[in-house]
Structure formats: C-alpha cells, structure tokens
Amino acid sequence: MKKLIVMLVIVCLMLTACKDKEVVSQQETLEDSQTTQLEHNNSAVQIPVITEADVLTIRKKANQVENDIFVSSDSWSCSENDEGKIAILHEPDTQFDIYYMCEKFNTKDKIINYLTTALTVMNAQEQIRSRTDSGLFAEINGAMGIAPWEGVDGTDWNTAKVIDFAIGDQSVDAVIQVFDAADDSYDTYEGHYIYENGWKEDTFNFMTTDEDTNVDREELVSIDTLKGTVKVPRGLLSFLNDLDDDKNNSLIQILSKDMDEDGNIEYVVSFGPDKEIYDTNYVIRDTQSNYQLLKPGIESGGYYIYDINLINLESSRQSYIYTGITNGAFLEGAGVYGISDSEVNQLYYGASATGSGEDLLEDGSNDGVFDKAVAYRHFSRFERISTSNWNGQSFDEPVDSYKNDESGFVYPKSTEDLIETYIEAVFLGAKEETDQMTSPEMVSDFDILSVFEDTSEFYYFMAFDDVEYKVIMADKETKIMTMTKENVVVQFTLIFDGGDQQWKISSIEGAS
C-alpha cells in the first residue's frame, strides 16, 4: 500500500512538471512571437534620410505656419472689411487687447493640427504655452484669442544656408545662418529635428554671440548696381573681379537664392552697358564661401537679354532663371534655366527667327505660379499659338492651335478671303481649319504652295500682296475663280453649302 501511494505521488509530480514545462514553453513561444512581431513592425517603419536641403525646407514651412497663426492678421481679421472682434480688453497692467481668432484657428486642436504640419506636437504646444504666458494668446471658454502682432520679420529664409549638420539616432541637429534685413546682419540659429510622422522641427533657438563665435560668417559688403544697392559676401566680389573681362561693363544686378535646394546659395550676376542689356551673366554657387562658376551659362541666342529674374514653376520646389529676350523691335522671347548638380541647363528657349512674335511664360491655373510656355506667331490671316506645358521637370513638346480672330477661328466672309485663308492654313499645317474650308468632295493633287517661290513671304505678311482675282463663272451654287501670282494662274472651284450657308473650295487646278 505504501508503495502504491509513493508511486501515485511520483506520477503527480511528473505530470505537474510536464504541465509547468508546457506553460513555460507556451510563454516563451508567445514572447518570441511578440519580439519577432515588434522587430517586424520596427523594420516596416522606414525613416527617410534627411538632407540639409530638407532641413531648410522644413524650416521655411515652420516659419510659414507660425506666421500664418501668430503673425498674419488673417488669423483674427476674418474678412476684407473685418476689423476683428475683441475678446479681452487689455487691463492697466497688460499691454494688448486679445482678439477672437477666425474659424480656421478658433480652437487649440485646430492650431496644433496646423502647426504640426512642420512642428512636433511638443513644439506646437510650447509655442502656444509661451505666448499664453506672455499675454499674447488666450483661451476664452474654449475659443482661442490672439494679440495682433506689430512689426516686420526681416529674415530671408529663401537665402538661408546650413553651416553645420549632425545626424543622430532618428534626429538631426543643424546650425542655420539667415540674413536679417532689420539688423542688416546674419543671425544664427540651432535647430533640432526628429521623425514624428515625418521629419519635424522640435526646437529652434537663436544662438548667442558666445555660441556662434566659431561659425564662419563671411563679411558682407555693400555694392552699387544699376538696379540698386545690395549686400554680398566680400569673397564673391573678389571672385567676380577675376571673372569679368570687360571692365567697361556695369554691374546690373545680383540675384541670390538656394535654387536647387541643396543648402548652398546660387548667385546670378549680370553685367552690361545699361540696365536693359544684359551682356554677360554668371551663375555662381557659394559652398561655405568657396565659389564655383556653373556652366554652360545663360545664352541670348543672338538677340538681347533685357531682363533676368528668379521664378517658380508648378509642382517643383526648385527656383529657375527666367530671361527676357528682345531684338529691340517687335520680338519678345523667353528662356528658362535650371540647375542640376553643377550645370546650368536650358529648359526652354523661345525667340522667333523672323524677328517678330512673342514667347511668354503663363499661369494657366491662375495660382500665381507659371505652368507653361506659349509662343505666339502672327501671319496675314492666322495667329499660331504653340503651347509647351511644364510637367514638373521639363517642358513638353509644343502643341499648336490656330485662330484668325480673338474668339478663335471665324469663317471667312468673302470668297477672296476664303482662298487666302485656306492657302495660309495649308502653309501652317492647320488641318482642322483647312478641312472646314473645303467640301467633302474636294479632290486635288495640285500643290498650291508651289505658286509661292519664296514661302518666307508668309512670315512677313507679303504672300498675297501681288495676287489678282478674276471671276470666270458664278451662280447661286457654284463659283469659278482664278488667282494670279507672278504670271502663275490657279483656278478655284467653289460650291455653296446650303447647310452651313458658306462657300467651300471643291477643287484647285493649275490654269497655266
């Protein structure tokens, strides 16, 4: 009996041990599964690499959202004639009235949501808290109020540059230098950026003199140009003195911007005899005060450059160089250049070879940013419009359209006008318009353009100066006419289309 009891105890102990081992095994398996899943989740979050150019873009965005809320009168003046509604009158010991904010920013959640497009949540909350503590912000029964800000922000973030850049563990520290026109000097800031549903600005603080004594701040000097006085680094002037061969030319202007958003400033420097003839133009990159001439440069195409500006194009974060081109008479052309690596690339050039016409950059979407280049060419009867749309990286091949009136294509009224409009449409390749002016029965192998020995006459409005017409036969339905040019006679047969109530060309033959 004792042996049986001992045996039962041993079996129980063994079963308990097996059960415990099974539980432990299950726990270990669960923990391993959780660990594996955690590692999988971490590996699925791919944090994109951040560059100096990205930091400057975030900084500009942060500056913009802060201004939209804390600086712009649009945050509390909600319509054109709205002077705002006072929420809290200032007390004797306070300086500012507090105005209710407009619907877009009338709650703390709305403000934080807007700020966190560029700032971290902690930074956004700190922006609100610090302004509330200083009496510039308030929450009134759940509604937000703000004290109108007075002053002008003189910092030019478009020309700011990163002068120190350190990548940490899912964070970046950057020292940024920016020109402050109010103080006529450079300011230096230190920013901390972390990844929070995208790279965001976590802190951004002004560096005191002691903190930035080791920062390379090249001396700025004032220089007079034909377009006004500008401040540029002294090293740039030394670099230009070695470049400019024609010492008789005057300095027209110096434009500056980080055009390709690589963290370095590009300068576009123009020389010429006066402020409307840009003879010599340089594109120079400033990399930590080391200056590099970018080539191949800006070309005029045999005409004159009368204007140079920096522009933006639709769906692109970069800036581009625009050149206005003229022959001094009836031509207006345009050129567009972009920077890629260390090269200046011509993206568009339009200037009529005949010395007349217009090539323009246009904003088809009316959002204030150019999105196409349009070339207008004028002829005796037609205007040809060639449109090259910007696709975000380059200009597409041009698409041509034609019109002979402000409203588009208007059918010619007289038979002589019909013949000349048709011939010019054939010369231009305006198939849709030629089809409208011919009958469905039109059959002709005659090359009407062979009558014109010098087709350049079409470009100079001279193609029909010496033609003569004669009516051979005419009734209500048919008209036969001849056109004579320099002893060459061509016969046209026209029929009247009762449906359209228009004369149509049905045949063309060489009469002599």
XYZ file of C-alpha atoms in Angstrom:
512
model
C 0.000 0.000 0.000
C 2.817 2.431 0.855
C 4.493 1.578 -2.442
C 1.263 2.415 -4.310
C 0.944 5.788 -2.574
C 4.577 6.641 -3.355
C 4.025 5.666 -6.973
C 0.959 7.944 -7.223
C 2.878 10.880 -5.702
C 5.708 10.434 -8.216
C 3.251 10.333 -11.138
C 1.546 13.527 -9.914
C 4.884 15.305 -9.583
C 5.864 14.245 -13.082
C 2.543 15.437 -14.539
C 2.867 18.787 -12.753
C 6.412 19.251 -14.051
C 5.322 18.474 -17.603
C 2.421 20.902 -17.312
C 4.719 23.634 -15.949
C 7.198 22.972 -18.738
C 4.381 23.244 -21.286
C 3.226 26.581 -19.820
C 6.777 27.924 -19.808
C 7.228 26.750 -23.382
C 3.989 28.471 -24.400
C 5.073 31.691 -22.659
C 8.473 31.579 -24.325
C 6.827 30.984 -27.688
C 4.444 33.913 -27.095
C 7.303 36.185 -26.020
C 9.365 35.134 -29.027
C 6.349 35.788 -31.260
C 5.833 39.229 -29.723
C 9.521 40.062 -30.096
C 9.511 38.930 -33.692
C 6.383 40.983 -34.378
C 7.940 44.062 -32.717
C 11.078 43.687 -34.799
C 8.910 43.295 -37.886
C 6.943 46.442 -37.047
C 10.140 48.451 -36.464
C 11.619 47.264 -39.740
C 8.407 48.259 -41.543
C 8.828 51.898 -40.477
C 11.376 53.173 -42.955
C 12.588 56.573 -41.784
C 13.666 58.535 -44.864
C 17.122 60.063 -44.960
C 17.087 63.791 -44.259
C 19.412 66.217 -46.038
C 20.490 69.817 -45.441
C 18.075 70.900 -48.169
C 15.237 69.042 -46.383
C 16.048 70.873 -43.132
C 15.833 74.239 -44.896
C 12.507 73.245 -46.433
C 11.125 72.230 -43.015
C 12.433 75.484 -41.508
C 10.701 77.564 -44.200
C 7.496 75.593 -43.675
C 7.763 76.033 -39.883
C 8.283 79.767 -40.328
C 5.256 79.908 -42.631
C 2.826 78.068 -40.323
C 3.982 80.121 -37.327
C 3.441 83.337 -39.289
C 0.015 82.203 -40.508
C -1.174 81.789 -36.917
C 0.840 84.142 -34.736
C 1.700 86.991 -37.146
C -0.748 87.277 -40.039
C -3.790 89.464 -39.492
C -5.767 86.836 -41.428
C -5.831 84.746 -38.240
C -8.100 87.268 -36.484
C -9.383 89.592 -39.264
C -11.719 87.153 -40.955
C -12.935 89.104 -43.999
C -11.944 92.057 -46.156
C -13.732 94.691 -44.069
C -13.477 92.854 -40.749
C -11.504 94.685 -38.054
C -11.710 91.721 -35.715
C -13.723 91.093 -32.560
C -12.145 91.867 -29.189
C -12.389 89.017 -26.702
C -10.454 90.573 -23.792
C -9.725 94.271 -23.364
C -6.264 94.928 -22.017
C -6.013 95.740 -18.330
C -3.865 98.563 -16.908
C -1.124 96.036 -16.165
C -1.341 94.345 -19.593
C -0.353 95.758 -22.945
C -2.545 94.076 -25.543
C -6.172 93.525 -26.467
C -6.978 89.914 -27.258
C -8.991 89.276 -30.436
C -11.041 86.176 -31.205
C -9.366 84.069 -33.880
C -11.119 83.155 -37.134
C -12.844 79.811 -37.611
C -9.772 78.200 -39.173
C -7.835 78.649 -35.902
C -10.567 79.128 -33.297
C -9.698 76.060 -31.183
C -6.458 74.792 -29.712
C -6.807 71.487 -31.607
C -7.091 73.313 -34.938
C -3.986 75.360 -34.169
C -1.976 72.317 -33.118
C -3.093 70.376 -36.208
C -1.939 73.260 -38.412
C 1.376 73.752 -36.606
C 2.233 70.054 -36.652
C 2.471 70.038 -40.434
C 6.015 71.307 -39.733
C 6.498 71.199 -35.941
C 6.448 68.339 -33.451
C 3.461 68.137 -31.122
C 5.638 69.170 -28.160
C 6.965 72.169 -30.099
C 3.462 73.210 -31.154
C 2.222 73.015 -27.557
C 5.226 75.029 -26.373
C 4.513 77.729 -28.990
C 1.014 78.136 -27.571
C 2.097 77.934 -23.903
C 4.874 80.531 -24.192
C 2.605 83.019 -25.938
C -0.161 82.406 -23.399
C 2.288 83.059 -20.542
C 3.398 86.323 -22.164
C -0.158 87.589 -22.644
C -0.150 87.259 -26.442
C -2.515 84.301 -26.524
C -5.556 83.195 -24.555
C -8.285 80.564 -24.415
C -11.717 82.034 -23.686
C -14.369 79.410 -22.915
C -12.769 77.043 -25.420
C -12.290 79.702 -28.086
C -8.798 80.943 -28.931
C -7.757 84.577 -28.903
C -4.618 86.392 -30.007
C -2.991 89.786 -29.589
C -2.278 91.352 -33.025
C 1.453 91.342 -33.720
C 3.110 94.519 -34.916
C 6.439 94.582 -36.701
C 8.205 93.217 -39.766
C 10.100 89.940 -39.987
C 13.282 90.795 -41.854
C 14.726 87.286 -42.058
C 15.118 85.905 -45.587
C 14.711 82.140 -45.288
C 14.926 81.682 -49.059
C 18.646 82.506 -48.906
C 19.381 80.796 -45.576
C 22.048 78.116 -45.503
C 23.016 75.229 -43.239
C 26.518 75.745 -41.858
C 26.660 72.748 -39.516
C 24.814 69.446 -39.829
C 24.932 66.459 -37.454
C 22.836 63.302 -37.855
C 21.966 61.440 -34.650
C 19.753 58.486 -33.748
C 16.485 59.362 -35.543
C 17.296 63.058 -35.120
C 19.312 65.827 -36.738
C 20.901 68.961 -35.326
C 21.525 71.818 -37.741
C 23.012 75.290 -37.430
C 21.332 77.661 -39.882
C 22.518 81.109 -40.897
C 19.999 83.636 -42.239
C 20.200 87.280 -43.244
C 18.111 89.675 -41.147
C 17.415 92.872 -43.069
C 16.103 94.575 -39.934
C 19.532 94.375 -38.284
C 21.466 94.354 -41.567
C 23.373 91.270 -40.417
C 23.359 87.480 -40.338
C 21.634 85.632 -37.488
C 22.489 82.089 -36.484
C 20.029 79.524 -35.130
C 20.301 75.970 -33.888
C 17.503 73.589 -34.809
C 16.712 70.083 -33.601
C 14.691 67.858 -35.944
C 13.112 64.476 -35.185
C 10.957 62.000 -37.055
C 7.321 62.229 -35.930
C 5.038 61.108 -38.752
C 7.565 62.804 -40.975
C 10.576 64.969 -40.165
C 9.516 67.881 -37.950
C 11.168 70.807 -36.196
C 11.350 70.064 -32.464
C 13.257 73.129 -31.259
C 14.684 76.201 -32.957
C 16.725 78.639 -30.905
C 18.754 81.758 -31.539
C 22.460 81.269 -30.928
C 24.096 83.941 -28.810
C 27.395 85.551 -29.735
C 29.333 83.194 -27.454
C 27.670 80.169 -29.005
C 28.373 81.083 -32.608
C 31.847 82.568 -32.361
C 33.198 79.585 -34.283
C 30.650 79.962 -37.082
C 32.132 81.172 -40.374
C 30.321 84.435 -41.047
C 31.929 85.972 -44.082
C 31.936 89.767 -44.047
C 29.146 91.395 -46.028
C 29.891 94.485 -48.086
C 27.563 96.898 -49.868
C 27.904 97.296 -53.608
C 26.026 99.555 -56.001
C 24.388 98.027 -59.064
C 22.283 99.625 -61.794
C 19.236 98.103 -60.064
C 20.172 99.342 -56.560
C 22.493 98.634 -53.644
C 22.908 95.054 -52.434
C 24.917 93.344 -49.686
C 27.045 90.374 -50.729
C 29.971 88.447 -49.231
C 33.344 90.068 -49.832
C 34.655 86.790 -51.248
C 32.049 86.911 -54.034
C 33.316 90.300 -55.184
C 36.878 89.007 -55.298
C 35.679 86.029 -57.343
C 33.830 88.346 -59.771
C 36.862 90.579 -60.255
C 38.730 87.584 -61.624
C 35.847 86.682 -63.968
C 34.753 89.937 -65.576
C 36.893 90.553 -68.653
C 35.051 93.639 -69.902
C 35.773 96.267 -67.280
C 33.717 98.810 -69.259
C 30.505 96.951 -68.473
C 28.471 97.996 -65.440
C 27.154 95.651 -62.757
C 23.404 95.458 -63.419
C 22.193 93.219 -60.587
C 22.998 90.319 -58.264
C 20.245 87.798 -57.503
C 20.705 85.184 -54.791
C 18.819 82.058 -53.716
C 19.342 78.383 -52.969
C 17.856 77.484 -56.332
C 18.274 73.707 -56.267
C 17.663 73.388 -52.506
C 20.986 71.712 -51.750
C 21.766 74.053 -48.844
C 24.075 76.310 -50.899
C 23.311 79.756 -52.272
C 23.492 80.431 -56.005
C 24.160 83.952 -57.284
C 23.063 85.169 -60.723
C 25.288 88.124 -61.577
C 24.687 90.307 -64.656
C 26.860 92.902 -66.384
C 26.063 95.201 -69.318
C 26.283 98.742 -70.719
C 22.875 99.660 -69.238
C 20.150 98.041 -67.169
C 18.244 96.735 -70.196
C 21.121 94.988 -71.990
C 22.456 92.004 -70.028
C 25.654 91.310 -71.954
C 27.409 88.925 -69.550
C 25.722 86.702 -66.992
C 27.288 84.352 -64.454
C 25.729 81.678 -62.243
C 27.919 81.135 -59.167
C 27.483 78.657 -56.313
C 28.605 79.551 -52.786
C 29.625 76.460 -50.818
C 30.898 77.539 -47.397
C 32.487 80.657 -49.004
C 34.060 78.573 -51.771
C 32.793 79.982 -55.066
C 32.225 77.917 -58.214
C 31.225 79.140 -61.681
C 28.426 76.950 -63.041
C 28.377 76.292 -66.779
C 27.465 76.345 -69.639
C 25.744 79.559 -68.591
C 22.989 81.790 -69.972
C 22.688 82.450 -73.721
C 20.840 85.168 -75.642
C 20.562 83.267 -78.928
C 21.823 86.210 -80.972
C 19.319 88.684 -79.531
C 19.467 90.874 -76.410
C 18.633 89.803 -72.868
C 16.720 92.687 -71.300
C 15.589 91.059 -68.043
C 16.618 88.253 -65.670
C 14.598 87.046 -62.703
C 14.254 84.032 -60.431
C 10.902 82.276 -60.820
C 8.973 79.237 -59.620
C 7.323 76.617 -61.815
C 4.291 74.456 -60.996
C 4.892 71.272 -58.954
C 8.578 71.978 -58.370
C 10.301 73.069 -55.155
C 13.278 74.491 -57.034
C 13.711 78.000 -58.411
C 14.586 78.747 -62.025
C 16.234 81.528 -64.004
C 14.000 83.446 -66.427
C 15.499 85.530 -69.217
C 13.533 88.110 -71.195
C 14.773 88.351 -74.800
C 14.253 91.040 -77.463
C 15.655 92.318 -80.744
C 14.868 95.870 -79.739
C 11.825 95.968 -82.035
C 8.884 93.552 -82.431
C 10.235 90.425 -80.758
C 9.675 89.267 -77.199
C 11.293 85.970 -76.270
C 11.912 83.929 -73.149
C 14.449 81.494 -71.763
C 14.240 79.252 -68.688
C 17.252 77.657 -66.990
C 17.529 75.205 -64.107
C 20.443 73.948 -62.029
C 21.288 70.256 -61.858
C 24.397 69.226 -59.941
C 26.951 71.801 -61.121
C 25.431 72.585 -64.506
C 23.110 75.288 -65.789
C 20.620 73.578 -68.110
C 18.467 75.379 -70.663
C 14.922 74.082 -70.189
C 13.188 76.395 -72.655
C 14.204 78.892 -75.300
C 11.734 80.720 -77.475
C 12.546 83.616 -79.802
C 11.178 83.978 -83.321
C 13.764 83.564 -86.072
C 11.894 86.155 -88.154
C 12.256 88.883 -85.546
C 8.583 89.174 -84.569
C 6.266 87.334 -82.213
C 6.062 86.694 -78.505
C 7.265 83.836 -76.306
C 5.817 84.120 -72.811
C 5.585 82.159 -69.579
C 1.973 81.882 -68.475
C -0.032 80.761 -65.444
C -2.892 78.731 -66.883
C -4.252 77.657 -63.488
C -4.189 81.229 -62.094
C -2.484 80.136 -58.879
C 0.414 82.570 -59.170
C 2.940 80.001 -60.472
C 3.961 79.568 -64.120
C 2.927 76.255 -65.689
C 3.504 76.671 -69.437
C 5.454 78.489 -72.126
C 3.459 79.880 -75.045
C 4.818 81.069 -78.401
C 2.647 83.426 -80.460
C 3.420 83.842 -84.192
C 1.489 86.208 -86.421
C 0.664 85.803 -90.122
C -1.547 87.593 -92.633
C -4.672 85.647 -91.711
C -3.771 83.472 -88.724
C -2.113 83.572 -85.360
C -0.359 80.316 -84.411
C -0.234 79.524 -80.677
C 2.341 76.883 -79.654
C 1.882 75.736 -76.046
C 4.555 73.801 -74.135
C 3.196 72.611 -70.789
C 5.518 72.228 -67.790
C 5.365 68.663 -66.421
C 7.280 69.268 -63.192
C 10.710 68.509 -64.663
C 10.723 69.789 -68.244
C 8.571 71.475 -70.871
C 6.552 69.138 -73.117
C 6.752 69.285 -76.898
C 4.650 72.206 -78.172
C 1.062 71.700 -79.279
C -0.133 74.112 -81.989
C -3.505 75.791 -82.299
C -4.682 78.490 -84.686
C -7.076 81.402 -84.714
C -7.912 84.247 -87.074
C -9.993 86.164 -84.553
C -9.858 86.856 -80.828
C -12.634 84.313 -80.331
C -10.884 81.574 -82.314
C -11.456 80.517 -85.916
C -14.067 82.628 -87.701
C -15.131 81.517 -91.170
C -14.006 83.900 -93.961
C -16.752 86.170 -95.280
C -15.642 86.800 -98.887
C -14.501 84.255 -101.453
C -11.136 86.049 -101.877
C -10.598 85.925 -98.109
C -11.619 82.244 -98.136
C -8.950 81.397 -100.740
C -6.169 83.276 -98.948
C -7.147 81.927 -95.519
C -7.165 78.407 -96.948
C -3.730 78.798 -98.577
C -2.212 80.133 -95.334
C -3.802 77.274 -93.372
C -2.152 74.806 -95.776
C 1.209 76.538 -95.270
C 0.835 76.350 -91.460
C -0.413 72.773 -91.441
C -3.698 73.768 -89.796
C -5.582 70.662 -90.942
C -8.736 71.207 -88.892
C -9.166 74.672 -90.386
C -8.426 73.550 -93.992
C -10.991 70.775 -93.635
C -13.628 73.317 -92.608
C -12.978 75.380 -95.758
C -13.219 72.517 -98.256
C -16.196 70.466 -99.392
C -16.353 66.708 -98.729
C -15.997 66.180 -102.497
C -12.687 68.102 -102.588
C -10.158 66.251 -104.776
C -6.962 67.973 -105.861
C -3.394 66.903 -106.460
C -2.275 70.440 -107.175
C 0.366 71.818 -104.763
C -0.943 75.287 -104.041
C 2.265 76.281 -102.235
C 4.254 75.776 -105.451
C 2.816 79.087 -106.630
C 4.854 80.864 -103.956
C 8.523 80.743 -104.918
C 9.549 82.360 -101.626
C 7.451 80.968 -98.756
C 9.173 83.359 -96.328
C 6.613 85.881 -97.625
C 4.111 84.224 -95.293
C 6.203 85.265 -92.283
C 6.432 88.874 -93.422
C 2.753 89.400 -94.381
C 3.681 89.678 -98.085
C 2.361 86.420 -99.557
C -0.816 87.978 -101.026
C 0.443 91.465 -101.825
C 0.672 90.847 -105.595
C -2.207 88.421 -106.265
C -5.121 89.206 -108.569
C -8.529 87.531 -108.752
C -10.955 87.092 -111.636
C -14.426 85.539 -111.579
C -14.900 83.206 -114.559
C -18.395 81.976 -113.739
C -20.788 82.472 -110.853
C -24.300 81.472 -109.869
C -26.042 80.755 -106.554
C -24.430 77.343 -106.124
C -21.091 77.477 -107.961
C -18.321 79.993 -108.487
C -15.178 79.551 -110.587
C -12.334 81.990 -109.919
C -8.705 82.388 -110.901
C -5.889 83.667 -108.744
C -2.811 85.056 -110.494
C 0.555 85.497 -108.803
C 3.641 86.426 -110.818
C 2.145 85.117 -114.106
C 1.101 81.825 -112.493
C -2.652 81.254 -112.719
C -4.569 78.907 -110.415
C -8.259 78.055 -110.843
C -10.517 77.526 -107.834
C -13.986 75.997 -107.980
C -16.223 76.856 -105.041
C -19.642 75.457 -104.183
C -22.200 76.920 -101.825
C -23.026 74.710 -98.838
C -26.689 75.358 -98.115
C -26.499 73.677 -94.709
C -23.634 75.792 -93.408
C -24.571 78.768 -95.612
C -20.903 79.049 -96.606
C -18.770 78.832 -99.727
C -16.463 75.795 -99.783
C -13.486 75.032 -102.028
C -14.210 71.921 -104.100
C -11.238 71.857 -106.496
C -7.935 73.572 -107.282
C -6.220 73.342 -110.628
C -3.216 74.928 -112.298
C -4.535 77.003 -115.190
C -1.167 77.984 -116.691
